[in-house]
Amino acid sequence: MQWDKLLNCDRLNEAPKPFDEARNPFSIDFDRIIFSDSFRRLDRKTQVHPMRSNDNVHSRLPHSLEVSCVGRSLGTLVGARIEKLPEHMNPDRIGQIVQAACLAHDIGNPPFGHMGETIISEWFTTNGTKYFESLSESQKTDFTAFEGNAQALRIMTRLAMYKNDGGLRPTYAVIAAMMKYPWVKYNDDLKKYCAFRSESGILEDIAQKTGLAGEDGVYSRHPLAYLSEAADDICYSIIDLEDAYEMGILRYEEVRNLMNGICGAAEEKLSGKTPKEAIAYLRAIAINKCVGAVVDEFFENYGAIMDGSLGKYNLPENSVFAEPVKRIKDLSSEVIYQNSRKLMLEVGAYNVMSILLETFCEAVYDHVSEGKSKDRTNHIIKIMGDSAPAEGDGMYEALHKVTDYISGMTDNYATEMARQISGI
């Protein structure tokens, strides 16, 4: 892979334009994402804790903004150490590419976060037979293994802004840097992927324009995608601790001791600070240390990253912080993610999403497959608005429009709509 292709500033579905030094294309990508409806709705989508009542606890929106800040730092620091950057490129612009990619990394998440992905997948696995009659086996996996990363690519390149005409029309560099898993799902062992079958042609175009080597639909990761993933990894692993303290799930001493594993003993710096102030200070130090470790790890693996042989690799797995970060993640899995309030709300999320999926899938089935004109079906199709199946759509396209519509909902809106549909 070569940086002159990897940093391609041309846009999907647009003719190439001269590079604008005053307002470069990567900053435009960032602005387009910020002003999109899909990004704005992240404010009411679950990060870890559904239907949060404490406004200090993260939703997907502040998480995405924080990841973008860490990503900008990573990109800028890496850019400063790359020799012979292409014309018009400098370290700050590398930082802007990663920043925009990170900003959009969760834009395809459905209501209730990763639990929402699981619910959609399980519902179609159990109930999809009727709706899948005309679908190929590979098309079915778009629904039985629903993936928020693939929905993000669909939003960025198809649904937002210029609908069905390039979406946000991002630069090739930014969209490629966003794709942490640049392949479609092709076997049962592969849990994560970044493109539904419906966007496989778009994925191929991105891979060709950015020079991601590969064959049989499997491409190498864009080098900057390692930084996008690292930024996300750093933020959720460390900031989940801060949220857990805010919600009373973890004690101050537990959080301090875990963060000190990254920060080193910092007791003298915490003198006079309240527990909340101390955790915020430790969080900042921990993130800064992890950023430095990721940059070092990137260049230790630079050859394997650039020739595509590294594969899926979460930096910094070999750094001095690997063990303390693992301890944080283990505690999160055992305690934070198993919190009783969180689990109770997730059980409710199953009911909410199941009601919505059954209602809208049945309506589009009647509308597309049987041509029925029942009043209830007509009402539901009208509710879908611009997301409703178009004339000539088959069931594959229609089911994608159902998941487009439902996955675009906020937690609150999905809950209220399910309540109204149920007549409660």
mmCIF file of N, CA and C in Angstrom, residues 248-302:
data_model
loop_
_atom_site.group_PDB
_atom_site.id
_atom_site.type_symbol
_atom_site.label_atom_id
_atom_site.label_comp_id
_atom_site.label_asym_id
_atom_site.label_seq_id
_atom_site.Cartn_x
_atom_site.Cartn_y
_atom_site.Cartn_z
ATOM 1 N N GLY A 248 -22.328 4.841 40.465
ATOM 2 C CA GLY A 248 -22.256 4.116 41.734
ATOM 3 C C GLY A 248 -22.021 2.628 41.579
ATOM 4 N N ILE A 249 -21.577 2.201 40.404
ATOM 5 C CA ILE A 249 -21.310 0.776 40.164
ATOM 6 C C ILE A 249 -19.941 0.389 40.710
ATOM 7 N N LEU A 250 -18.961 1.285 40.580
ATOM 8 C CA LEU A 250 -17.623 1.063 41.123
ATOM 9 C C LEU A 250 -17.301 2.135 42.160
ATOM 10 N N ARG A 251 -16.509 1.739 43.166
ATOM 11 C CA ARG A 251 -16.054 2.689 44.169
ATOM 12 C C ARG A 251 -14.846 3.474 43.648
ATOM 13 N N TYR A 252 -14.623 4.629 44.231
ATOM 14 C CA TYR A 252 -13.504 5.487 43.833
ATOM 15 C C TYR A 252 -12.181 4.731 43.899
ATOM 16 N N GLU A 253 -11.970 3.983 44.978
ATOM 17 C CA GLU A 253 -10.705 3.268 45.159
ATOM 18 C C GLU A 253 -10.492 2.248 44.041
ATOM 19 N N GLU A 254 -11.547 1.583 43.603
ATOM 20 C CA GLU A 254 -11.424 0.606 42.522
ATOM 21 C C GLU A 254 -11.001 1.280 41.221
ATOM 22 N N VAL A 255 -11.652 2.405 40.918
ATOM 23 C CA VAL A 255 -11.326 3.121 39.681
ATOM 24 C C VAL A 255 -9.917 3.690 39.745
ATOM 25 N N ARG A 256 -9.558 4.281 40.861
ATOM 26 C CA ARG A 256 -8.220 4.873 41.009
ATOM 27 C C ARG A 256 -7.137 3.821 40.842
ATOM 28 N N ASN A 257 -7.309 2.682 41.482
ATOM 29 C CA ASN A 257 -6.285 1.634 41.406
ATOM 30 C C ASN A 257 -6.136 1.100 39.983
ATOM 31 N N LEU A 258 -7.245 0.944 39.260
ATOM 32 C CA LEU A 258 -7.173 0.461 37.884
ATOM 33 C C LEU A 258 -6.479 1.476 36.981
ATOM 34 N N MET A 259 -6.829 2.749 37.133
ATOM 35 C CA MET A 259 -6.208 3.774 36.292
ATOM 36 C C MET A 259 -4.735 3.975 36.645
ATOM 37 N N ASN A 260 -4.404 3.779 37.923
ATOM 38 C CA ASN A 260 -2.997 3.905 38.319
ATOM 39 C C ASN A 260 -2.128 2.853 37.645
ATOM 40 N N GLY A 261 -2.755 1.736 37.226
ATOM 41 C CA GLY A 261 -2.002 0.730 36.488
ATOM 42 C C GLY A 261 -1.454 1.271 35.189
ATOM 43 N N ILE A 262 -2.115 2.254 34.612
ATOM 44 C CA ILE A 262 -1.637 2.910 33.393
ATOM 45 C C ILE A 262 -0.842 4.164 33.734
ATOM 46 N N CYS A 263 -1.364 4.945 34.677
ATOM 47 C CA CYS A 263 -0.761 6.247 34.977
ATOM 48 C C CYS A 263 0.500 6.134 35.819
ATOM 49 N N GLY A 264 0.646 5.019 36.553
ATOM 50 C CA GLY A 264 1.691 4.956 37.554
ATOM 51 C C GLY A 264 1.187 5.605 38.836
ATOM 52 N N ALA A 265 1.909 5.453 39.909
ATOM 53 C CA ALA A 265 1.486 6.059 41.172
ATOM 54 C C ALA A 265 1.393 7.568 41.003
ATOM 55 N N ALA A 266 0.215 8.099 41.268
ATOM 56 C CA ALA A 266 0.001 9.540 41.054
ATOM 57 C C ALA A 266 -0.650 10.180 42.270
ATOM 58 N N GLU A 267 -0.421 9.576 43.445
ATOM 59 C CA GLU A 267 -1.105 10.041 44.652
ATOM 60 C C GLU A 267 -0.803 11.502 44.961
ATOM 61 N N GLU A 268 0.455 11.916 44.756
ATOM 62 C CA GLU A 268 0.799 13.311 45.088
ATOM 63 C C GLU A 268 0.054 14.302 44.214
ATOM 64 N N LYS A 269 -0.331 13.891 43.000
ATOM 65 C CA LYS A 269 -1.063 14.766 42.084
ATOM 66 C C LYS A 269 -2.552 14.831 42.423
ATOM 67 N N LEU A 270 -3.021 13.908 43.238
ATOM 68 C CA LEU A 270 -4.448 13.845 43.555
ATOM 69 C C LEU A 270 -4.800 14.589 44.838
ATOM 70 N N SER A 271 -3.790 15.069 45.532
ATOM 71 C CA SER A 271 -4.019 15.763 46.797
ATOM 72 C C SER A 271 -4.908 16.994 46.594
ATOM 73 N N GLY A 272 -5.931 17.085 47.413
ATOM 74 C CA GLY A 272 -6.838 18.236 47.354
ATOM 75 C C GLY A 272 -7.958 18.094 46.342
ATOM 76 N N LYS A 273 -7.933 17.034 45.560
ATOM 77 C CA LYS A 273 -8.977 16.828 44.547
ATOM 78 C C LYS A 273 -10.104 15.976 45.118
ATOM 79 N N THR A 274 -11.322 16.281 44.712
ATOM 80 C CA THR A 274 -12.441 15.414 45.057
ATOM 81 C C THR A 274 -12.292 14.108 44.269
ATOM 82 N N PRO A 275 -12.982 13.029 44.669
ATOM 83 C CA PRO A 275 -12.898 11.786 43.900
ATOM 84 C C PRO A 275 -13.241 11.980 42.424
ATOM 85 N N LYS A 276 -14.249 12.766 42.129
ATOM 86 C CA LYS A 276 -14.635 12.993 40.735
ATOM 87 C C LYS A 276 -13.532 13.726 39.980
ATOM 88 N N GLU A 277 -12.931 14.733 40.608
ATOM 89 C CA GLU A 277 -11.826 15.467 39.977
ATOM 90 C C GLU A 277 -10.607 14.569 39.793
ATOM 91 N N ALA A 278 -10.348 13.719 40.766
ATOM 92 C CA ALA A 278 -9.199 12.829 40.688
ATOM 93 C C ALA A 278 -9.354 11.830 39.544
ATOM 94 N N ILE A 279 -10.557 11.294 39.379
ATOM 95 C CA ILE A 279 -10.798 10.339 38.296
ATOM 96 C C ILE A 279 -10.649 11.025 36.945
ATOM 97 N N ALA A 280 -11.145 12.252 36.828
ATOM 98 C CA ALA A 280 -11.004 12.992 35.570
ATOM 99 C C ALA A 280 -9.531 13.246 35.250
ATOM 100 N N TYR A 281 -8.748 13.559 36.278
ATOM 101 C CA TYR A 281 -7.310 13.787 36.073
ATOM 102 C C TYR A 281 -6.619 12.496 35.626
ATOM 103 N N LEU A 282 -6.911 11.406 36.312
ATOM 104 C CA LEU A 282 -6.300 10.124 35.960
ATOM 105 C C LEU A 282 -6.713 9.673 34.560
ATOM 106 N N ARG A 283 -7.966 9.920 34.211
ATOM 107 C CA ARG A 283 -8.445 9.579 32.866
ATOM 108 C C ARG A 283 -7.633 10.300 31.808
ATOM 109 N N ALA A 284 -7.384 11.590 32.000
ATOM 110 C CA ALA A 284 -6.618 12.365 31.020
ATOM 111 C C ALA A 284 -5.194 11.829 30.886
ATOM 112 N N ILE A 285 -4.556 11.530 32.024
ATOM 113 C CA ILE A 285 -3.194 10.991 31.988
ATOM 114 C C ILE A 285 -3.162 9.624 31.314
ATOM 115 N N ALA A 286 -4.142 8.775 31.631
ATOM 116 C CA ALA A 286 -4.186 7.427 31.067
ATOM 117 C C ALA A 286 -4.368 7.466 29.552
ATOM 118 N N ILE A 287 -5.263 8.319 29.084
ATOM 119 C CA ILE A 287 -5.477 8.424 27.640
ATOM 120 C C ILE A 287 -4.202 8.908 26.953
ATOM 121 N N ASN A 288 -3.543 9.911 27.539
ATOM 122 C CA ASN A 288 -2.322 10.446 26.936
ATOM 123 C C ASN A 288 -1.230 9.379 26.846
ATOM 124 N N LYS A 289 -1.080 8.567 27.896
ATOM 125 C CA LYS A 289 -0.064 7.518 27.879
ATOM 126 C C LYS A 289 -0.398 6.450 26.844
ATOM 127 N N CYS A 290 -1.670 6.098 26.712
ATOM 128 C CA CYS A 290 -2.072 5.093 25.720
ATOM 129 C C CYS A 290 -1.875 5.615 24.299
ATOM 130 N N VAL A 291 -2.126 6.896 24.082
ATOM 131 C CA VAL A 291 -1.894 7.483 22.755
ATOM 132 C C VAL A 291 -0.428 7.324 22.369
ATOM 133 N N GLY A 292 0.467 7.652 23.278
ATOM 134 C CA GLY A 292 1.896 7.497 22.987
ATOM 135 C C GLY A 292 2.269 6.055 22.696
ATOM 136 N N ALA A 293 1.681 5.123 23.446
ATOM 137 C CA ALA A 293 1.979 3.703 23.244
ATOM 138 C C ALA A 293 1.493 3.225 21.881
ATOM 139 N N VAL A 294 0.326 3.694 21.468
ATOM 140 C CA VAL A 294 -0.232 3.290 20.171
ATOM 141 C C VAL A 294 0.659 3.783 19.031
ATOM 142 N N VAL A 295 1.114 5.019 19.119
ATOM 143 C CA VAL A 295 1.974 5.564 18.070
ATOM 144 C C VAL A 295 3.257 4.750 17.962
ATOM 145 N N ASP A 296 3.865 4.443 19.095
ATOM 146 C CA ASP A 296 5.086 3.617 19.072
ATOM 147 C C ASP A 296 4.799 2.245 18.475
ATOM 148 N N GLU A 297 3.680 1.638 18.884
ATOM 149 C CA GLU A 297 3.320 0.305 18.385
ATOM 150 C C GLU A 297 3.057 0.323 16.888
ATOM 151 N N PHE A 298 2.464 1.414 16.408
ATOM 152 C CA PHE A 298 2.190 1.549 14.972
ATOM 153 C C PHE A 298 3.490 1.444 14.180
ATOM 154 N N PHE A 299 4.509 2.146 14.619
ATOM 155 C CA PHE A 299 5.759 2.149 13.847
ATOM 156 C C PHE A 299 6.597 0.895 14.105
ATOM 157 N N GLU A 300 6.395 0.238 15.232
ATOM 158 C CA GLU A 300 7.053 -1.052 15.432
ATOM 159 C C GLU A 300 6.494 -2.104 14.470
ATOM 160 N N ASN A 301 5.232 -1.933 14.061
ATOM 161 C CA ASN A 301 4.576 -2.861 13.141
ATOM 162 C C ASN A 301 4.365 -2.248 11.759
ATOM 163 N N TYR A 302 5.093 -1.183 11.466
ATOM 164 C CA TYR A 302 4.830 -0.395 10.254
ATOM 165 C C TYR A 302 4.921 -1.228 8.970
#
